[in-house]
Coordinates of C-alpha atoms and ligand atoms in Angstrom, one line a residue:
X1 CA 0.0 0.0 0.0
X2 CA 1.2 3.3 -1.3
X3 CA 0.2 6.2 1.4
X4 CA -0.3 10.0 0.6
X5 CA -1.0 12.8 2.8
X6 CA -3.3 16.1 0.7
X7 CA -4.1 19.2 2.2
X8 CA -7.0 20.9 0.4
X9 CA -5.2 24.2 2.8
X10 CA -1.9 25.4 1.9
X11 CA -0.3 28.4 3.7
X12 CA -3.6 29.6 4.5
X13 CA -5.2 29.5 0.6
X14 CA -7.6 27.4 0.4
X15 CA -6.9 24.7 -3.2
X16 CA -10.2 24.4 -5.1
X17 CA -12.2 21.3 -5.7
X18 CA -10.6 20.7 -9.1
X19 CA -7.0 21.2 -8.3
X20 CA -7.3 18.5 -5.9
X21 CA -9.2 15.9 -7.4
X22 CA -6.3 16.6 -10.2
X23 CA -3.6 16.0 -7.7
X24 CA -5.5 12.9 -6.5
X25 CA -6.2 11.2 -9.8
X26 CA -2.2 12.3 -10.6
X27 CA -1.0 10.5 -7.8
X28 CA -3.5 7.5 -8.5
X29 CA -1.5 7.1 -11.8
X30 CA 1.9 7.1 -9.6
X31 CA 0.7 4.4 -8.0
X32 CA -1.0 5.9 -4.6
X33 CA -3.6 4.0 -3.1
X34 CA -4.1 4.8 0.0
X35 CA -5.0 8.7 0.8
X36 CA -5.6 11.0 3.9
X37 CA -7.3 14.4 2.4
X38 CA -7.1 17.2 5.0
X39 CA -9.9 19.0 3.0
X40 CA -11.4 22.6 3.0
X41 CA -14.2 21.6 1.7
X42 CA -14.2 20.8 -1.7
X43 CA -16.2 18.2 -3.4
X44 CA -16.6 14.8 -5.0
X45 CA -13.6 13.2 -2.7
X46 CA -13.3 9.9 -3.5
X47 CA -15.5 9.8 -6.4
X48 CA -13.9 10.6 -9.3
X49 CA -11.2 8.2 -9.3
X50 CA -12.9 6.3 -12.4
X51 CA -9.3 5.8 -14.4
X52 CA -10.2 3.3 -16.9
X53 CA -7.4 1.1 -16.3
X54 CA -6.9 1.0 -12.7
X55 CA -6.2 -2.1 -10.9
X56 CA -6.3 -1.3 -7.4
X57 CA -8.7 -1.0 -4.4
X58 CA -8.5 2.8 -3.4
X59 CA -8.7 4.3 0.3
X60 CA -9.6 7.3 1.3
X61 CA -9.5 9.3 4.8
X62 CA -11.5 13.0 4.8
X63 CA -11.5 15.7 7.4
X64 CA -13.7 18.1 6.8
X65 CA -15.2 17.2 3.1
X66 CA -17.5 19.3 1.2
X67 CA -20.7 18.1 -0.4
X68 CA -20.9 15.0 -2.5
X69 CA -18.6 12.5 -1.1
X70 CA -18.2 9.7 -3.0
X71 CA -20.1 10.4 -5.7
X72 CA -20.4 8.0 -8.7
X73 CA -17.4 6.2 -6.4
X74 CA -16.8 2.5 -7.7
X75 CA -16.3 -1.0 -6.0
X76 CA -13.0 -1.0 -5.0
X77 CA -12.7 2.2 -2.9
X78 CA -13.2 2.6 0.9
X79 CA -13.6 6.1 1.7
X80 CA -13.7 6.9 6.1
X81 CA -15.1 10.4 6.7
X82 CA -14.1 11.6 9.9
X83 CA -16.3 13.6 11.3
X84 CA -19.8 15.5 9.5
X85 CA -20.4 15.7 6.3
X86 CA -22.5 18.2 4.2
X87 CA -25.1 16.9 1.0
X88 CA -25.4 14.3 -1.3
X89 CA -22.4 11.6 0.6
X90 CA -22.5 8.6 -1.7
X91 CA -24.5 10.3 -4.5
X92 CA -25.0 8.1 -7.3
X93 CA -22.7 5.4 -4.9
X94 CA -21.2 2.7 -7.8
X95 CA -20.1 0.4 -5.1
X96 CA -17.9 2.1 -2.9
X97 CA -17.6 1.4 1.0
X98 CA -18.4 4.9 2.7
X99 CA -18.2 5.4 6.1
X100 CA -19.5 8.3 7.9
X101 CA -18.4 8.8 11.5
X102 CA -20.5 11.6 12.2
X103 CA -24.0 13.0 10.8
X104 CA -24.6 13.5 7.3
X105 CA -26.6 16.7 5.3
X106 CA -29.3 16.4 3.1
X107 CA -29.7 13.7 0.1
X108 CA -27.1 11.4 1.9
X109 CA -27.3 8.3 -0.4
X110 CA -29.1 9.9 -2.8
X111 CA -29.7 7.8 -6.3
X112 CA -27.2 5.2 -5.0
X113 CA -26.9 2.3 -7.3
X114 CA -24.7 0.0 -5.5
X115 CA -22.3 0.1 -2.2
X116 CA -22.5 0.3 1.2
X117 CA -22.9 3.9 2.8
X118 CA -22.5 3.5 6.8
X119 CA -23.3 6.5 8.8
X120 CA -23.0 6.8 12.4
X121 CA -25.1 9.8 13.3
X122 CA -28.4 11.3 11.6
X123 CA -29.0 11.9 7.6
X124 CA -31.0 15.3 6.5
X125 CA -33.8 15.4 4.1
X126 CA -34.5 13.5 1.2
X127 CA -31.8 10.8 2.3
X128 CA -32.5 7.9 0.6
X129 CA -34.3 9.4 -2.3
X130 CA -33.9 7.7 -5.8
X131 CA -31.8 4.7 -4.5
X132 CA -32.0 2.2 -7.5
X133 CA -30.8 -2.1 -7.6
X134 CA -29.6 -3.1 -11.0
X135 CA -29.5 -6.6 -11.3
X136 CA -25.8 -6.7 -12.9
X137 CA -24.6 -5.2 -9.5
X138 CA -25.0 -6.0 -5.7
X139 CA -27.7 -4.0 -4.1
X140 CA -27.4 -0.4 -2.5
X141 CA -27.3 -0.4 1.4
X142 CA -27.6 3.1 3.8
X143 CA -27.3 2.1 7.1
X144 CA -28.4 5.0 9.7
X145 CA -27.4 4.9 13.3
X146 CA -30.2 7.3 14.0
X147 CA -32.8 8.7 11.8
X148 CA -33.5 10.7 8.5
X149 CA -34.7 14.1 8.2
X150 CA -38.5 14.4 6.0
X151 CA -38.9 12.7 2.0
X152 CA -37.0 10.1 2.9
X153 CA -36.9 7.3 0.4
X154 CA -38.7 9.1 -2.3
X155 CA -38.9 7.3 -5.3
X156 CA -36.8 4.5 -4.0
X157 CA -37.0 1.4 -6.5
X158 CA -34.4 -0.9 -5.1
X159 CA -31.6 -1.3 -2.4
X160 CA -31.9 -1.8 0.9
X161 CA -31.9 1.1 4.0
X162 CA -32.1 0.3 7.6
X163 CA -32.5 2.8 10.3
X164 CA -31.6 2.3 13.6
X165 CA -33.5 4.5 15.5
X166 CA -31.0 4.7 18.3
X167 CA -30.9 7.6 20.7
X168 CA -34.1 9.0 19.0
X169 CA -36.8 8.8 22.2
X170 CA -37.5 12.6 21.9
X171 CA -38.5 12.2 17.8
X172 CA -41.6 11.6 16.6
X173 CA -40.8 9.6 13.5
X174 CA -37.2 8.4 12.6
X175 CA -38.0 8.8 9.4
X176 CA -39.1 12.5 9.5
X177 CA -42.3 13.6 7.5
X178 CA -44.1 12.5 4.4
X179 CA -41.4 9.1 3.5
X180 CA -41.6 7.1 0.7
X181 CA -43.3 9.1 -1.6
X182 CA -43.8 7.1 -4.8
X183 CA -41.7 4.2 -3.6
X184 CA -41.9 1.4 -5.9
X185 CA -39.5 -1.4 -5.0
X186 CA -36.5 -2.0 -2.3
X187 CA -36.7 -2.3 1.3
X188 CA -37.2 -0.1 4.6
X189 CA -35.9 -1.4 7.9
X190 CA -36.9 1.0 10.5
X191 CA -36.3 0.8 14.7
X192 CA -38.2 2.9 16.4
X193 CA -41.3 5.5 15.7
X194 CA -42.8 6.4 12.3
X195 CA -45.1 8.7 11.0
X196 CA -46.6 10.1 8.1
X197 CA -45.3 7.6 5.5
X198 CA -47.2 7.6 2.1
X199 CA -49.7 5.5 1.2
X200 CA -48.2 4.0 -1.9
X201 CA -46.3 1.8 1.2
X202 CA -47.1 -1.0 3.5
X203 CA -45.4 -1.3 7.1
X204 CA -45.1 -5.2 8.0
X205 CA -43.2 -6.9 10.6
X206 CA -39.8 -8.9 10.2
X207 CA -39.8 -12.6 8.8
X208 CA -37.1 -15.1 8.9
X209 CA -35.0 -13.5 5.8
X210 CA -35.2 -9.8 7.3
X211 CA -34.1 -11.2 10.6
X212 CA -31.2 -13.5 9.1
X213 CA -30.4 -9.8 7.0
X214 CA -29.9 -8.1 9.6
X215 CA -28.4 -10.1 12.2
X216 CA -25.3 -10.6 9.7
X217 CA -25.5 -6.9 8.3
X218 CA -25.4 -5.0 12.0
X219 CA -22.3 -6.7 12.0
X220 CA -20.7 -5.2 9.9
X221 CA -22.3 -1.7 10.1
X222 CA -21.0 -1.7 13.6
X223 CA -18.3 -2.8 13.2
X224 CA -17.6 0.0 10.3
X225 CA -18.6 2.8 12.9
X226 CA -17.1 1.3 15.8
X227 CA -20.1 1.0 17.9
X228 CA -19.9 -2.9 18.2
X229 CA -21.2 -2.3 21.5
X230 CA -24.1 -1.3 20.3
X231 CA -25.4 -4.7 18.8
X232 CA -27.6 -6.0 22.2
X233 CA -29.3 -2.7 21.7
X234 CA -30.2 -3.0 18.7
X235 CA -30.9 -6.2 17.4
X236 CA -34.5 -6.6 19.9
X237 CA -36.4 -7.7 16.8
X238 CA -39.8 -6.6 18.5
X239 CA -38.8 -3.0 18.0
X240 CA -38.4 -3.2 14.6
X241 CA -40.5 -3.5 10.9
X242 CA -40.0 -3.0 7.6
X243 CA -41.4 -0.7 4.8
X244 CA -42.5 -2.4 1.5
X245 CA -44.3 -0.6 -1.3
X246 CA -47.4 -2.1 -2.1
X247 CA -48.2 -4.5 -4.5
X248 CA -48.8 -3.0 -7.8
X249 CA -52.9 -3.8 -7.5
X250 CA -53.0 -2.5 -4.8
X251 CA -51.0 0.8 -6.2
X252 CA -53.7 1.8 -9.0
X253 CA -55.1 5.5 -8.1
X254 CA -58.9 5.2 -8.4
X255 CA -58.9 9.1 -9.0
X256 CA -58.5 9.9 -12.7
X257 CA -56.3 13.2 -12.9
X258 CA -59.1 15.8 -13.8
X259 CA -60.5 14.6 -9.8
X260 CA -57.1 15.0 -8.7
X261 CA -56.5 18.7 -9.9
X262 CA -59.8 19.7 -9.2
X263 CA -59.8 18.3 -5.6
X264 CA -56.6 17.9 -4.2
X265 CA -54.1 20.0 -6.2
X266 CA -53.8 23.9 -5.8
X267 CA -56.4 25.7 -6.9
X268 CA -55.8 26.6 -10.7
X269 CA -53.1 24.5 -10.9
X270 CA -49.4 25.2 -9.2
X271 CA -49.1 28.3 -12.4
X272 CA -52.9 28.9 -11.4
X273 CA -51.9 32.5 -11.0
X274 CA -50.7 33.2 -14.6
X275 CA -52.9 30.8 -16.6
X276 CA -55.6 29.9 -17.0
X277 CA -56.6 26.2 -16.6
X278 CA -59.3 23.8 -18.4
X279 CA -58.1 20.5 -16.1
X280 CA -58.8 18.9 -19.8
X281 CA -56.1 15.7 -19.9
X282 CA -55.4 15.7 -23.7
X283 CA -54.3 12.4 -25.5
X284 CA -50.6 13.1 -27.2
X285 CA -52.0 13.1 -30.8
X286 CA -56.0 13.5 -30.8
X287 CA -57.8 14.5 -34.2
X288 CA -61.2 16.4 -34.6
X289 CA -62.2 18.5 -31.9
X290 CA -59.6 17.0 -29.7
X291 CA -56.8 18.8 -31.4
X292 CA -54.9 21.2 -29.1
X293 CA -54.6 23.5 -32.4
X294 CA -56.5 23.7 -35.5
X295 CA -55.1 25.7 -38.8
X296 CA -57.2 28.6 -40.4
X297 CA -56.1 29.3 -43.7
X298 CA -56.1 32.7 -45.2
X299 CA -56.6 33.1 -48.9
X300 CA -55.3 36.1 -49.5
X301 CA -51.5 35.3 -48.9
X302 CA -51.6 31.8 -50.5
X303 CA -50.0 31.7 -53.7
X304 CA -51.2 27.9 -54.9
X305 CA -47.6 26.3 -54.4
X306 CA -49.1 23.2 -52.6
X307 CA -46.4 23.0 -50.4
X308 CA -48.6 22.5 -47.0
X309 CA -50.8 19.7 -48.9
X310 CA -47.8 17.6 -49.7
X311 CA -45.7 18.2 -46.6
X312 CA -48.7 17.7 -44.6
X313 CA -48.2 14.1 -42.2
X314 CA -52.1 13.7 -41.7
X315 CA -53.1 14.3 -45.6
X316 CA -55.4 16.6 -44.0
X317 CA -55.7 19.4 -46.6
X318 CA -58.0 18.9 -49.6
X319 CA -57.2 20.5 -53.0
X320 CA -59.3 23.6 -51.6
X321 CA -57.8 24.2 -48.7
X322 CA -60.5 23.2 -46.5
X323 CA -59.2 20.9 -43.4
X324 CA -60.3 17.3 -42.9
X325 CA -60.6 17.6 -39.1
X326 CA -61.0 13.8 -38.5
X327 CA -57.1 13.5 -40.2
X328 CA -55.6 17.0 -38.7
X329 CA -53.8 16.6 -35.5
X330 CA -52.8 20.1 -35.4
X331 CA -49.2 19.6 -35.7
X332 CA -48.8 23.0 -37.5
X333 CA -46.7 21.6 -39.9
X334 CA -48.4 23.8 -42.3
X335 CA -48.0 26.5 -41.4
X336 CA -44.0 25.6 -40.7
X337 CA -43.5 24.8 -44.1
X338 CA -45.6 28.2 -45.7
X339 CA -43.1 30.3 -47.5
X340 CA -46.5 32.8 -47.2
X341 CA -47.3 32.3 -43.9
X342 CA -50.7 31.8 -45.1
X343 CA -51.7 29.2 -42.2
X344 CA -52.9 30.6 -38.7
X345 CA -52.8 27.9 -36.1
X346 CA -55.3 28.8 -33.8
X347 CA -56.0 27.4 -30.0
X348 CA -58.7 25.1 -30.4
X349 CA -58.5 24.4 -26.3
X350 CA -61.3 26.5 -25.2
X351 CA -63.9 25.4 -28.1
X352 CA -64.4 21.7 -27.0
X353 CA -65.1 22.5 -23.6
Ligands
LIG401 S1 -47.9 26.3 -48.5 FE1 -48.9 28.2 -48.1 S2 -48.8 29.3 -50.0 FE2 -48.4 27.2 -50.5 S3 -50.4 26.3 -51.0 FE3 -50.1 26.0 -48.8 S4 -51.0 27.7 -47.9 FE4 -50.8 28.3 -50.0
LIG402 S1 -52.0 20.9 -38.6 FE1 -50.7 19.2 -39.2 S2 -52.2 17.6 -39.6 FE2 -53.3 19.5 -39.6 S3 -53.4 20.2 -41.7 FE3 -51.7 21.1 -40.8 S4 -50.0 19.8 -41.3 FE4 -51.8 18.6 -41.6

């Protein structure tokens, strides 16, 4: 092992983000593999080390990162944060071993895709969110020593996150507010009180597989943080449960999304102030009186050059110009290809009301 020592401070001037990760990818290629980064924070440590032809397993040790550590990092590189760190730690994790020995900001684990991200403190909002399992790779794991901030875990569709719940008796809900908003797949292990979690997701106590999961896995999450001591604590299986989305039938809205606007969405629509809203859900390509546009053709500047009848996808136009509205999508096509500009495309939105 190869060992280098980076300051991301030197003689008081602070080296930006770039200049560092330069130095570390420079000294990757001299054969360094084993780093101690004394940042100020600048970002990405320990994720950008994606040299096409390296060989070797990579370490990293961070004081004082900024924002995104280990992002996109790959199998093969084991990055220790000492301390806190700021948003999106593991970002987009490709398999890297990151282990946080403090609390992390918001978006901590954020899209990961494969790895293990060990924290040993508390995770901000929307920690969680996006996590994703690819087949080809081994599944995403976020393990929490305490709890997540609010929108945790939305849009999760694969990995695996367990939260501890530890030292968490004056919280409400470990997992913050409003969880697992449009979760579809993956799994939730949770210790400890929850609230609020959406109703796209079931909460169901541990079987066998779940138990024999997390037996073996607070192993080695304690083991990562150094808090081995910990296991008795945690491991009461009567304190815990896990968060599942539900199964797809049981997933299907029975409000179409005209109810939805009218009823539960802000009045007018979130632009409701500046426009004006029909709550009209319009199919991508609809013909006759469904078209969002219709073209009105104006026989004064046409000079006969047949240009919009031939160039028109639908073979909407007749020889006189009229329209066949049951062929016209109102694609304004037309009126693109008129060297006159003899076709109006007019908003046919309010008319079929
Ligand atoms: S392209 Fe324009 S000018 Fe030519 S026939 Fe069509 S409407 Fe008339
Ligand atoms: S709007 Fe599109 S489909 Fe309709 S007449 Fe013009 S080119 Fe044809």
């Amino acid at each position: 092992m190869k060992t280098i020592k980076i300051d991301g401070l030197i003689k008081n001037n602070r080296i930006s983000t770039q200049d560092l990760l330069l130095e570390i990818q420079e000294k990757i290629k001299e054969g360094y593999t084993d780093f101690e980064i004394n940042a100020c924070g600048q970002h990405d440590i320990g994720g950008s080390s994606w040299a096409k032809d390296r060989d070797k397993n990579l370490t990293f040790t961070i004081t004082n990162p900024g924002q995104r550590v280990g992002a996109m990092a790959r199998k093969g590189t084991t990055i220790y944060v000492q301390g806190s760190t700021p948003a999106d730690v593991g970002w987009l994790n490709s398999g890297a071993d990151i282990i946080v020995k403090g609390d992390c900001g918001d978006t901590a684990g954020h899209c990961a895709a494969s790895g293990n991200i060990y924290v040993s403190g508390r995770v901000g909002t929307r920690s969680g969110a996006l996590m994703k399992f690819d087949p080809k790779y081994s599944k995403p794991e976020l393990w929490v020593l305490k709890n997540t901030g609010s929108f945790s875990f939305e849009f999760m569709s694969g990995g695996i996150a367990v939260i501890c719940g530890f030292d968490c008796n004056d919280i409400e809900s470990v997992l913050g507010n409003r969880s697992c908003v449009g979760m579809v797949g993956g799994i939730i292990y949770v210790r400890g009180p929850i609230k609020g979690v959406a109703s796209c997701v079931e909460i169901k106590n541990l079987e066998k597989d779940d138990i024999d999961f997390l037996n073996s896995g607070m192993d080695r999450f304690l083991t990562a943080i150094d808090k081995r001591g910990l296991k008795d604590t945690l491991l009461n299986f009567n304190e815990w449960k896990k968060i599942v989305p539900l199964p797809i039938d049981k997933r299907i809205s029975k409000t179409s999304v005209k109810e939805f606007r009218e009823k539960n969405w802000i009045k007018g629509g979130i632009f409701g102030d500046f426009i004006e809203d029909d709550y009209k859900v319009y199919p991508l390509a609809a013909t006759g009186d469904g078209r969002l546009q219709q073209p009105i053709w104006n026989k004064e500047k046409c000079i006969n050059c047949k240009i919009c009848i031939t160039n028109c996808p639908q073979n909407a136009i007749n020889e006189d110009f009229s329209i066949n509205k049951d062929k016209c999508i109102g694609c304004s096509f037309c009126a693109t290809v008129c060297p006159k500009l003899a076709w109006e495309m007019k908003d046919n939105k309010k008319e079929i009301n």
